[in-house]
């Protein structure tokens, strides 16, 4: 039994009661606002607490602002705060005594008077006292989605990945059959004709293929084909009908319906109806079997076994044989569960085992190594979770029960029949079961489960599964876990949020409820298990099979981080660590050496660690300087840049300056200009800190070009590297890379071009084609050329150079601000990746046009300011931009450039460029005008 206490600092304590009177309560979990980046001063103390009627969710309200819904284990289902701007109610609110329906923003500002849950937990009502001068009451209603397995008879993994609302169901979709992460929920609206007389919906069940879903309310059943979204309704929906569905389950494409029948004599009976996919009649007309009592939990295994737990403490195991003509249902086993009398004197029913919330047949059909049954005996083992949170293993043949874990909220199998994963297809890499509770997520593998049963058979009084069940991680506190995806190697969680949305055409803001899907990788935990229990070859083989998993490198980083963190936190450094820990850490590093991302993994791991853990890490991987050399050799310059921060912490600022300058020199040579820009700013800040100079040096003061000597302030080798790289790019006619280098490193391109000897373009034909390719520039259309000619003819005598010099002081900053960090980006590569999405390709193409236009404009302006030495570059850029005023100005003063440009245009084979050549060639233009006059 739980007791929940709200504190004045905004925290909430969950405590367990029910021990001997006088003993103190056990604190299970504290829900703190700090983990949500919320300020207790803004939210105030806790003003309202309300558990849902089934005890699966807790609503918390704070006095000033904020409201949250949490699960039993503390996972956040919903969070509404002023900062998150999710201040709108997803349904109409009641305001005032006349109960008039109006749309009112739900900001949860003011003192919360009361919280109350609606039917089946689909709604949460909040009464808030608001107003400064005049007090008023506002009741807000929020619609919520429930997990498919909460208070549901069917606890299968496919039903677990579904949600049910007051008028719809949500099915988690897996669009990529090759095994990527689940993307979103598919929404299916329950037919209004079914809900009109049967609301609210109570039960939901999804088959293993996720192709069919069944929903049941007070009467009848609605079945939907998920692919076609077509619903079919079965059963008698008349108000006078005494039939009621009390459980649903699927076996393949056959639906099992458990009905409650009230006869004319007043006697209640229960029966099982079988509805096949091809059935056209009502479920009542299908084969049915009498059930002795009301079923509260059902479980179906893929090989045809059906488990039913009734409220009279009886457990029944049926065998189903389904073919195209008939369905045979036979009783296979029967068992009486331990009972506990109800505390209520009015209720004489017995609650099985103190209440059972989950019951599953064991083992799963895809775990044959744990299957000791035969065709005759069938399954005889079960896994159950009591309402008190105790996970137990039950052997019906020997009448033995083994308590495994306590305080368990959720339990599920690793069902590979649903996921069909090629990575986790072995019992060595796939846990038998998962359990979520107050102590995080725990798993158990087949080998450890066999040892656990053997240990319990030798020591029957053993009440602990310590050493056989592994704790893997704490779940994401901002998401509610609903299962695992073996195809992507992640535990799937969901988070619900309410945000404003604008109705198209009406311009009205209405609340909108959305579901976010989050994945928490567990691949690194499987690798950790293999390294502890198997040899290195087994772990390496499994790692190579999972190279295509999302977040593969991140999982390797987590593996190393946990190996080192466990040693430091539990071993207090190298002196207190055990041999097993040192051996495990060595095996982890040997495994990482087989992958090319080794240096990157180690450096990223070191960046996330505290400095006190670095000696232990680098004692195994080697000195940081040696790691830096390995990054140079493998050209992992970004990893080397991250390592510089570690070096600065370990060796001091002055000792790391040399490594920063050396890395900057290398990245300039390799053409990583964006990284070079970051390193240069980092080097400038380091030099300022070392010299204690309060006045920062203005970036871009390249006086060394004029004096032909290194820059007075700054590193001489970096200055030489920039000049050397610029000259290499100029010699190779790579003008786009040259402009990127200058923009990223604040290099004065116009001044540089003015000091270089011309001509700078050797072959106008070849360079013109190269510029079209490097700038991803299309040939102009005839309409654009005519427009440029008309604009140039109407401009009159316009001094291009005078206008440019008057605006040239901050042209680099203007260009950089307009295109951001996309300078020099290879948009062709992005287009190749996004070719399957027309909308994404369109956005990339528009962005590429904007960026390359700005780069060409910057290159042309710099060449014009450089004087006649760079006229050839300016003319080519002007032709591509169709800036005929600049082109004419340059061609008039430089005949060699004029001949080269005309040669390029006439040899291009383009009609639009041919028209442009006619306009720019004075002789041809005069002949064309004379011919037109005659």
Coordinates of C-alpha atoms in Angstrom, one line a residue, residues 145 164 320 358 378 425 617 834 878 885:
X145 CA -4.5 8.4 -23.4
X164 CA -6.6 4.0 -25.9
X320 CA -7.1 -24.2 -28.9
X358 CA -0.2 -9.7 -14.8
X378 CA 2.0 -28.8 -22.5
X425 CA 17.6 -13.7 -32.3
X617 CA 40.6 6.0 -18.1
X834 CA 16.8 13.3 -49.2
X878 CA 29.1 38.3 -62.9
X885 CA 26.7 45.9 -65.3

